[in-house]
Short mmCIF file of C-alpha atoms and ligand atoms in Angstrom, two decimals:
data_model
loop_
_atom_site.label_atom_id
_atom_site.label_comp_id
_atom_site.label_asym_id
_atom_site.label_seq_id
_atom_site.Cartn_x
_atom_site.Cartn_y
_atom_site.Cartn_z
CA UNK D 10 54.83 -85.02 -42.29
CA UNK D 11 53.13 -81.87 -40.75
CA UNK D 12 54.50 -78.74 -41.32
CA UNK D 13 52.93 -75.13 -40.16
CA UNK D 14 53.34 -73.67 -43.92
CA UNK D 15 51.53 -70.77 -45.59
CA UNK D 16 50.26 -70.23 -49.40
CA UNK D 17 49.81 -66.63 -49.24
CA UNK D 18 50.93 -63.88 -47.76
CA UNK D 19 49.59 -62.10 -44.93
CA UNK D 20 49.16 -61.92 -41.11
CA UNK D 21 49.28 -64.75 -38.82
CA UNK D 22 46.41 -66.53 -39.71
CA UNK D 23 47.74 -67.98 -43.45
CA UNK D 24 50.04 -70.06 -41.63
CA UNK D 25 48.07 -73.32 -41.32
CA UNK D 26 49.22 -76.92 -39.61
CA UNK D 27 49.07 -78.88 -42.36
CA UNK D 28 50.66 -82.09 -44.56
CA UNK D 29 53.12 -81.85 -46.71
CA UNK D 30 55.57 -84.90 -48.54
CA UNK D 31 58.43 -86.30 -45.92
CA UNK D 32 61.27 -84.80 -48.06
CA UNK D 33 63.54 -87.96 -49.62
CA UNK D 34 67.60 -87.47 -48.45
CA UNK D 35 69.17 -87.40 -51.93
CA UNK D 36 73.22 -87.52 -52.26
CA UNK D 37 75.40 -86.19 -49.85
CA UNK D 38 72.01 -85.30 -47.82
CA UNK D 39 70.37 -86.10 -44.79
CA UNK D 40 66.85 -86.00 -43.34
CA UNK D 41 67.14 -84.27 -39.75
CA UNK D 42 63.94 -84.80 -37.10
CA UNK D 43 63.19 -81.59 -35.81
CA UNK D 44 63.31 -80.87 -31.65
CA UNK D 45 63.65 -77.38 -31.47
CA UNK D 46 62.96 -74.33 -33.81
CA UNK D 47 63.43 -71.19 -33.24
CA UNK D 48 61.51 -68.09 -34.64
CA UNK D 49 63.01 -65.25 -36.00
CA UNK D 50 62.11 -61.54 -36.68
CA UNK D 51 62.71 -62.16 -40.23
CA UNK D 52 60.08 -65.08 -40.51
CA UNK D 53 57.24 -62.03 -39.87
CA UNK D 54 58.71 -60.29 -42.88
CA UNK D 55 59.17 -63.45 -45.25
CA UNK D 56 55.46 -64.32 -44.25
CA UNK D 57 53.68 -60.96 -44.80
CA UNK D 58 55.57 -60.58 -47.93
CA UNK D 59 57.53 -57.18 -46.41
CA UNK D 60 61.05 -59.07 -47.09
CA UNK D 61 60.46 -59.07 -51.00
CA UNK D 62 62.25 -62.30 -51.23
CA UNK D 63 61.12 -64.00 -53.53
CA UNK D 64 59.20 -67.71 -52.75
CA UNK D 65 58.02 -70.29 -54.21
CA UNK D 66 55.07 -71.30 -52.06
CA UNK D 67 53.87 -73.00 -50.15
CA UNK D 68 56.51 -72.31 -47.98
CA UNK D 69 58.17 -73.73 -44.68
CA UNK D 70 59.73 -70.89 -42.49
CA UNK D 71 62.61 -72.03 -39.53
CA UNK D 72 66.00 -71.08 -40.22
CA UNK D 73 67.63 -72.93 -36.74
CA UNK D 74 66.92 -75.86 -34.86
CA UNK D 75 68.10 -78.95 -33.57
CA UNK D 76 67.00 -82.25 -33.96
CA UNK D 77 68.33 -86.05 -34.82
CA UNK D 78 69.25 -87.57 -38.12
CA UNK D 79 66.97 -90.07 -39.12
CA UNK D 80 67.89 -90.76 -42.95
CA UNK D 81 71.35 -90.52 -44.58
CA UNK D 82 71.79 -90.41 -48.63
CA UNK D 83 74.28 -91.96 -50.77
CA UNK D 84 77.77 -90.74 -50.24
CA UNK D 85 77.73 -89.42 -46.45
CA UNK D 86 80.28 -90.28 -44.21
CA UNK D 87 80.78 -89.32 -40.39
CA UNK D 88 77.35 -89.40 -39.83
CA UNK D 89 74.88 -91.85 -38.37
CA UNK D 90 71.37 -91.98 -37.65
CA UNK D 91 69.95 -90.83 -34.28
CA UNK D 92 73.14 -88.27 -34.04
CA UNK D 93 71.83 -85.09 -32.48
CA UNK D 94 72.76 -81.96 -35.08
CA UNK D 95 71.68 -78.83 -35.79
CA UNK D 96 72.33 -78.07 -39.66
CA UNK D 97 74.07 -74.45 -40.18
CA UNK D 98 71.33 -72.26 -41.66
CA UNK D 99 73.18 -70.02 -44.03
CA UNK D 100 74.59 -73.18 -47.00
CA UNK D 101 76.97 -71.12 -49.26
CA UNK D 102 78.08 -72.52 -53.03
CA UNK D 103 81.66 -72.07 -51.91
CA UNK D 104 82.85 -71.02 -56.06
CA UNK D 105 81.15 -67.48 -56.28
CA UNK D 106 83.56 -64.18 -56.07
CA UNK D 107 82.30 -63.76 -52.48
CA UNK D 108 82.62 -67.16 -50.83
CA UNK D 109 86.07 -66.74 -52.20
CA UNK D 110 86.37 -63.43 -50.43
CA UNK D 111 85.13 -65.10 -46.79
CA UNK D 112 82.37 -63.48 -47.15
CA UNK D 113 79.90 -66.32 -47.28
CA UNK D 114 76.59 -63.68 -46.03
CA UNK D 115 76.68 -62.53 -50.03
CA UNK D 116 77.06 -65.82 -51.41
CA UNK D 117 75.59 -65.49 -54.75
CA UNK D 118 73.86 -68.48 -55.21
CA UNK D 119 73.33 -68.52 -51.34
CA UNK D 120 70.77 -71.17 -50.08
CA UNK D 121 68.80 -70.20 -46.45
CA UNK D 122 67.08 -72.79 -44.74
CA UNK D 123 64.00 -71.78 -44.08
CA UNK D 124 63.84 -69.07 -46.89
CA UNK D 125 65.41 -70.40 -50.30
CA UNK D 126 64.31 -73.89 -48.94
CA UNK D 127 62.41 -75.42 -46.59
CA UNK D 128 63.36 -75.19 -43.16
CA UNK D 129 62.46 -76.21 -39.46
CA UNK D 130 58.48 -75.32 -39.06
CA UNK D 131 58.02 -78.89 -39.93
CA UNK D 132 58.92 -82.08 -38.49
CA UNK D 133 61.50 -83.03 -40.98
CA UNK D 134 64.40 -81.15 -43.00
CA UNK D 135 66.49 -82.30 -46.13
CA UNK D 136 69.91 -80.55 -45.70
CA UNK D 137 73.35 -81.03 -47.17
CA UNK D 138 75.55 -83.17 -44.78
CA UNK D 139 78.51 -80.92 -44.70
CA UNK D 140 76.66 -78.02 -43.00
CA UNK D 141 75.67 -80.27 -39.91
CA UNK D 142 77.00 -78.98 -36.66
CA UNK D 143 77.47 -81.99 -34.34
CA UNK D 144 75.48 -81.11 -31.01
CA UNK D 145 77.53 -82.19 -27.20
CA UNK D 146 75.56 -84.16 -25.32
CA UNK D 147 75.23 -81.41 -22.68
CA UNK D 148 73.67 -79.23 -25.20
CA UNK D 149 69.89 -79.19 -25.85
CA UNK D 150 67.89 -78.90 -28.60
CA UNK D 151 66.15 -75.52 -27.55
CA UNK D 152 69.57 -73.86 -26.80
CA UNK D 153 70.71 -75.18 -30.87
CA UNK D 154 67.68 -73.79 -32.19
CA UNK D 155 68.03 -70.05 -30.42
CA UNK D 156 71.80 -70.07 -30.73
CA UNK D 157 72.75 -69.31 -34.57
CA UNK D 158 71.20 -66.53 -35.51
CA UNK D 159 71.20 -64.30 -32.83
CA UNK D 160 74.72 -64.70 -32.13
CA UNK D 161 76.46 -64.83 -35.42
CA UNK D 162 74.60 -61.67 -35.90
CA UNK D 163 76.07 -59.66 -33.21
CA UNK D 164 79.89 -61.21 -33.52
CA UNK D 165 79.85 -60.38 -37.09
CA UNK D 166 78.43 -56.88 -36.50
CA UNK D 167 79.94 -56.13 -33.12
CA UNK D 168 83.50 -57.70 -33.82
CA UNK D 169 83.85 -58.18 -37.69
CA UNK D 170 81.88 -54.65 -39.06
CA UNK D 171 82.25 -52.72 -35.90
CA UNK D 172 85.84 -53.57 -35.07
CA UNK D 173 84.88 -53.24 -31.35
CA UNK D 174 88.04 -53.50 -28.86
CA UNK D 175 87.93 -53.98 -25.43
CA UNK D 176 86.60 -51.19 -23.07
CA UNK D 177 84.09 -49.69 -25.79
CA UNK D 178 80.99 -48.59 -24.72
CA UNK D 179 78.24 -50.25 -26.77
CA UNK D 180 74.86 -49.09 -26.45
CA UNK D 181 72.47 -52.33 -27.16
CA UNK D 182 68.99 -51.21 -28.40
CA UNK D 183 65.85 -53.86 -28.04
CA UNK D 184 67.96 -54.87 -25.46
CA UNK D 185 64.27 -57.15 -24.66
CA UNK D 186 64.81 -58.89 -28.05
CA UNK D 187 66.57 -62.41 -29.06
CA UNK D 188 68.87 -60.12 -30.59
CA UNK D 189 69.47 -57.45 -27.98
CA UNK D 190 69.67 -60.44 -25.52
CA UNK D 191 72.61 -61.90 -27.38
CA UNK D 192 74.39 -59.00 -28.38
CA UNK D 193 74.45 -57.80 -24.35
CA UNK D 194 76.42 -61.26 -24.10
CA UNK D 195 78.43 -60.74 -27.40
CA UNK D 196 79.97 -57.33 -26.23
CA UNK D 197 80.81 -58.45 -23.04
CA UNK D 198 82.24 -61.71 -24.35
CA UNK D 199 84.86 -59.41 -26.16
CA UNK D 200 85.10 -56.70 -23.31
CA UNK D 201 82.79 -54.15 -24.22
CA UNK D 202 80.88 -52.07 -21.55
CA UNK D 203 76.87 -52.07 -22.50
CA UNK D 204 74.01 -49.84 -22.05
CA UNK D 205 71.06 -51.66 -22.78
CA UNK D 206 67.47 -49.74 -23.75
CA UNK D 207 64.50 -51.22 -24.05
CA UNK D 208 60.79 -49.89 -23.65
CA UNK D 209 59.49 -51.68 -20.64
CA UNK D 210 61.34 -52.52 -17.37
CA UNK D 211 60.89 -55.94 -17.36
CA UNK D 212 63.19 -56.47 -20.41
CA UNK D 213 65.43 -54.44 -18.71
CA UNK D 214 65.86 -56.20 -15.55
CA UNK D 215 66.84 -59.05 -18.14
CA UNK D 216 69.08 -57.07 -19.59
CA UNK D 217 70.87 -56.40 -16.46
CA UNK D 218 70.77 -60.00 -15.50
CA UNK D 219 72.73 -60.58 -18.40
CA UNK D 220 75.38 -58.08 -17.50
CA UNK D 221 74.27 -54.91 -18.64
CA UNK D 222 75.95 -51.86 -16.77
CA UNK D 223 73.50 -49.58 -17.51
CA UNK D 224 69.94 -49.46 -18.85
CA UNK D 225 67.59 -47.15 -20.46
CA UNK D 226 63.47 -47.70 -20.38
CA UNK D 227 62.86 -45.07 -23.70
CA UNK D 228 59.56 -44.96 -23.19
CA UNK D 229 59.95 -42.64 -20.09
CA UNK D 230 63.48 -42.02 -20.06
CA UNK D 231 65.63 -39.81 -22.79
CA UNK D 232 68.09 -42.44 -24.27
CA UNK D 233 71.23 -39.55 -25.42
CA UNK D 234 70.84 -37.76 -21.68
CA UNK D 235 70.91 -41.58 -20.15
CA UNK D 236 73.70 -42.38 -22.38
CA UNK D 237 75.68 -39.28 -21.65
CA UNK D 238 75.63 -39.07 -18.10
CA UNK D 239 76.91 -42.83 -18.27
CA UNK D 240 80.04 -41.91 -20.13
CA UNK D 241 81.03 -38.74 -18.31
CA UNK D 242 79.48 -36.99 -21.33
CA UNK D 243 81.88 -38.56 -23.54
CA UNK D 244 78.75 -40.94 -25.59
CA UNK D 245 79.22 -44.97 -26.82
CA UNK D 246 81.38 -45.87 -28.99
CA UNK D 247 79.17 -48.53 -31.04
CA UNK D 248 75.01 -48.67 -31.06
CA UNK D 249 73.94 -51.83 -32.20
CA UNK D 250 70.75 -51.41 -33.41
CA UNK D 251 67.81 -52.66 -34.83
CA UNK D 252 64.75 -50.10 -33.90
CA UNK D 253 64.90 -46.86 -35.68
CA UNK D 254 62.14 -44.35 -35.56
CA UNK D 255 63.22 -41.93 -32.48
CA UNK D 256 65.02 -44.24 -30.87
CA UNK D 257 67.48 -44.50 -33.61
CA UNK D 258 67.99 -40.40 -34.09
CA UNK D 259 68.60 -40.38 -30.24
CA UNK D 260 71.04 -43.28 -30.60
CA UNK D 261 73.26 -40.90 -33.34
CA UNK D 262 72.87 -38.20 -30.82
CA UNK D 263 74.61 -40.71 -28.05
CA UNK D 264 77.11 -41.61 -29.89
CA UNK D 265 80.96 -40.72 -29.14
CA UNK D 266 84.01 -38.87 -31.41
CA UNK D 267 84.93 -41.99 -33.77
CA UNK D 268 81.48 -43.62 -32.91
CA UNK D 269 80.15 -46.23 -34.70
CA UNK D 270 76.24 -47.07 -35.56
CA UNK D 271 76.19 -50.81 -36.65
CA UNK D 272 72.28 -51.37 -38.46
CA UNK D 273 71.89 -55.02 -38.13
CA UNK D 274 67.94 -54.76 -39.01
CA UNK D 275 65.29 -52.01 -40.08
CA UNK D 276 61.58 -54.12 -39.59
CA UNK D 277 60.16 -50.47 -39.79
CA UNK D 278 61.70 -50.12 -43.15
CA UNK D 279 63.81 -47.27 -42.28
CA UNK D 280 64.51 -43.94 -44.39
CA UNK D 281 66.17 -41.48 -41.80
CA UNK D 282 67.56 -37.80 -42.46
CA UNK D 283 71.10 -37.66 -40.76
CA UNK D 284 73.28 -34.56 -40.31
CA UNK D 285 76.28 -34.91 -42.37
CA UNK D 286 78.03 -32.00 -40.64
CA UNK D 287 77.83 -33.96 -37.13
CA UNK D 288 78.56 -37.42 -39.23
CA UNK D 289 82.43 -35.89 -40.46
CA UNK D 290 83.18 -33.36 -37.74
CA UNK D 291 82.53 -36.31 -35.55
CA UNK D 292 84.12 -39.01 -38.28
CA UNK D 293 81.45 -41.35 -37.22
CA UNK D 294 80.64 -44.28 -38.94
CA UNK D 295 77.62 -45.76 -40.64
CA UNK D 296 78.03 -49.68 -40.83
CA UNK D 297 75.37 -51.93 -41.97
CA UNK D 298 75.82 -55.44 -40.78
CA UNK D 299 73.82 -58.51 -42.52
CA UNK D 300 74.20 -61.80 -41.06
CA UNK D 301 77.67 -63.67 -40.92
CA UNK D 302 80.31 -65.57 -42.18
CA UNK D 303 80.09 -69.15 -42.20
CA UNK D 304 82.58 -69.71 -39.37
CA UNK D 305 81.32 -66.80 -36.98
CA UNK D 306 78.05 -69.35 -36.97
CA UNK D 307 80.04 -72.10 -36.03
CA UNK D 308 81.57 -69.87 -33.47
CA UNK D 309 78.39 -68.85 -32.36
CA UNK D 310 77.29 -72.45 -31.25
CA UNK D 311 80.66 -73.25 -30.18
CA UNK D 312 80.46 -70.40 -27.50
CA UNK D 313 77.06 -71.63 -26.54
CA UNK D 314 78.44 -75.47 -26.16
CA UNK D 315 81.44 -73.79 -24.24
CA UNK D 316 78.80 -71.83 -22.00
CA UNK D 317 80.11 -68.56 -22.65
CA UNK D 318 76.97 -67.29 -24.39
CA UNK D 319 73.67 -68.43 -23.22
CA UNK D 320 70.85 -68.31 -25.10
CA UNK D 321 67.84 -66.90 -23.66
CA UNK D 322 64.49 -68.68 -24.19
CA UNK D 323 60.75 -66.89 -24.32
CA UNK D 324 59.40 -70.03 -24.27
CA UNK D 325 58.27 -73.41 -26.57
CA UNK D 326 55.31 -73.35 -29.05
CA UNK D 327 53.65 -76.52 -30.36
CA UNK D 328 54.03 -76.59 -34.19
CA UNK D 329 50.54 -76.66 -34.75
CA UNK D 330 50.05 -73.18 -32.85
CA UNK D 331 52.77 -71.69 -35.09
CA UNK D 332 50.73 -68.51 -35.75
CA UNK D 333 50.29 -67.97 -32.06
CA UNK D 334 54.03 -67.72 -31.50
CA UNK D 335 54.11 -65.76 -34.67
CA UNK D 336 51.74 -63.00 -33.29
CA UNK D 337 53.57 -63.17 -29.66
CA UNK D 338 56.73 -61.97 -31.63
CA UNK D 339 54.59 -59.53 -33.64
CA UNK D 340 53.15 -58.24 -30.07
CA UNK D 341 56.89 -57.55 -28.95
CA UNK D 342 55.30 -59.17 -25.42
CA UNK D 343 58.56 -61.67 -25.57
CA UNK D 344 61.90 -61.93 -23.79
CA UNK D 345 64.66 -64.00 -25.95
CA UNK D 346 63.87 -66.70 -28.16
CA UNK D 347 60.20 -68.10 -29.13
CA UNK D 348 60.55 -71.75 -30.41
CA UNK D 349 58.46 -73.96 -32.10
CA UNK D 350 58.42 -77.99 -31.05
CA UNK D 351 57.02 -80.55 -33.47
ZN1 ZN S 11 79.03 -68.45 -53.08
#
């Protein structure tokens, strides 16, 4: 099969179009046909070697996607070839202290497509056959492969970590991103009010397409004054956010008595003084947020099949221009989702 795969760390260029074995469905497995893949910020990291997870290479990024089954191993049931799926990303061991727990995001033996194993940059995948998520026939295989991640992120962090009720003010930063884009949707889903930032207008007139009450361009505006004014001077109640640098001291700054700063990423590999005499006069809250349990990813497609969340799509990359879409993410030039299409 081809697969865009890389041998070394490094920039764009060491991911190369090349063959690799089709992978052989063993027991209980199946070999899904890839449609759809979707990129995430995470891939950048894993490839340049940032992420410090360890690899074994050469290695296939591509944690979601959707495609068909085309080979079943000994020992599935339910399943036939040519059903459409799209394979839950995050496989837990289910018999560690923290799958016990719910909490399948620690899993301690946990398995990530795309990062412990292979995953979609390729045109076929080897997963287990009890993580398959059965795709409606309404649904397409672009939508599977940009709904998983980006949503499961913000339910867990918004709803799970957060505890947001309805009515909260949540401030959405990189409101441009396939993050920001989903988590807009997320806190609205649930009833929050958002102010959505971003550094160029265009992303924000996305943002407000998407429901956004207010938005913030912080490369000309100041995001607390913004933020303030918006609230009566009273600040958000949750920032979801993913920037740091400036935008995340501001963001503290905006935030509201009881407030609550949910980190659901630091790509600038953040190290940030805070003032503890604000953080307890205030009793804010610092809540770090990584990935989700098991059933907020179900969730997370479910909402998409239902049509309440709607994920939004950059656009489609051949496979064999993977490190193209790889630098377009890098470039921040994107709206939503970038996918890769075998
Ligand atoms: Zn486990």
């Amino acid at each position: 099969m081809k697969a865009a795969l890389f041998r070394e760390y490094g920039d764009a260029s060491v991911l190369v179009y090349e063959d690799l074995p089709d992978p052989i469905a063993g027991p209980g497995e199946v070999i899904v046909k890839v449609k759809a893949c979707g990129i995430n910020h995470v891939d950048i990291d894993i490839r340049n070697g940032s992420s410090r997870i360890p690899l074994k290479l050469p290695h296939v990024l591509g944690m979601e996607f959707g495609g068909d089954i085309v080979e079943i191993g000994s020992g599935v049931e339910g399943w036939a070839i040519g059903d459409r799926v799209s394979p839950i990303f995050q496989i837990h061991c289910n018999s560690c202290d923290m799958c016990a727990r719910g909490e399948h995001q620690h899993c301690r033996n946990i398995d990530m497509l795309g990062i412990q194993s292979h995953g979609g940059h390729a045109e076929y995948v080897k997963v287990p056959a009890w993580v398959l998520w059965r795709l409606p026939d309404h649904m397409s295989y672009e939508d599977a492969a940009a709904a998983q991640t980006s949503f499961c992120t913000g339910i867990h962090a918004l709803r799970t970590r957060a505890q947001m009720q309805p009515g909260d003010w949540v401030l959405v930063n990189a409101a441009g991103s396939g993050v920001g884009t989903a988590a807009i949707q997320v806190a609205q889903h649930f009833g929050g009010r958002v102010i959505a930032s971003a550094r160029t207008d265009e992303k924000l007139d996305k943002a407000k397409a998407l429901g956004a009450e207010v938005v913030v361009n912080y490369s000309t505006q100041n995001l607390t004054e913004v933020v303030r004014e918006a609230t009566g001077g009273k600040g958000v109640d949750i920032v979801y956010e993913s920037v740091g640098g400036d935008i995340l001291r501001q963001s503290i700054d905006s935030m509201a008595t009881f407030g609550k700063l949910v980190c659901i990423g630091c790509h600038a590999g953040e190290i940030e003084p805070v003032d503890f005499i604000h953080l307890f006069r205030n009793e804010w809250q610092l809540i770090g947020s990584a990935r989700s349990r098991f059933g907020e990813i179900v969730e997370a497609l479910e909402l998409v099949a239902a049509g309440s969340l709607m994920p939004t799509v950059h656009g489609v990359f051949p496979l064999a221009q993977a490190a193209d879409a790889h630098r377009l993410m890098e470039s921040r030039g994107h709206t939503g989702k970038i996918l890769l299409a075998p």
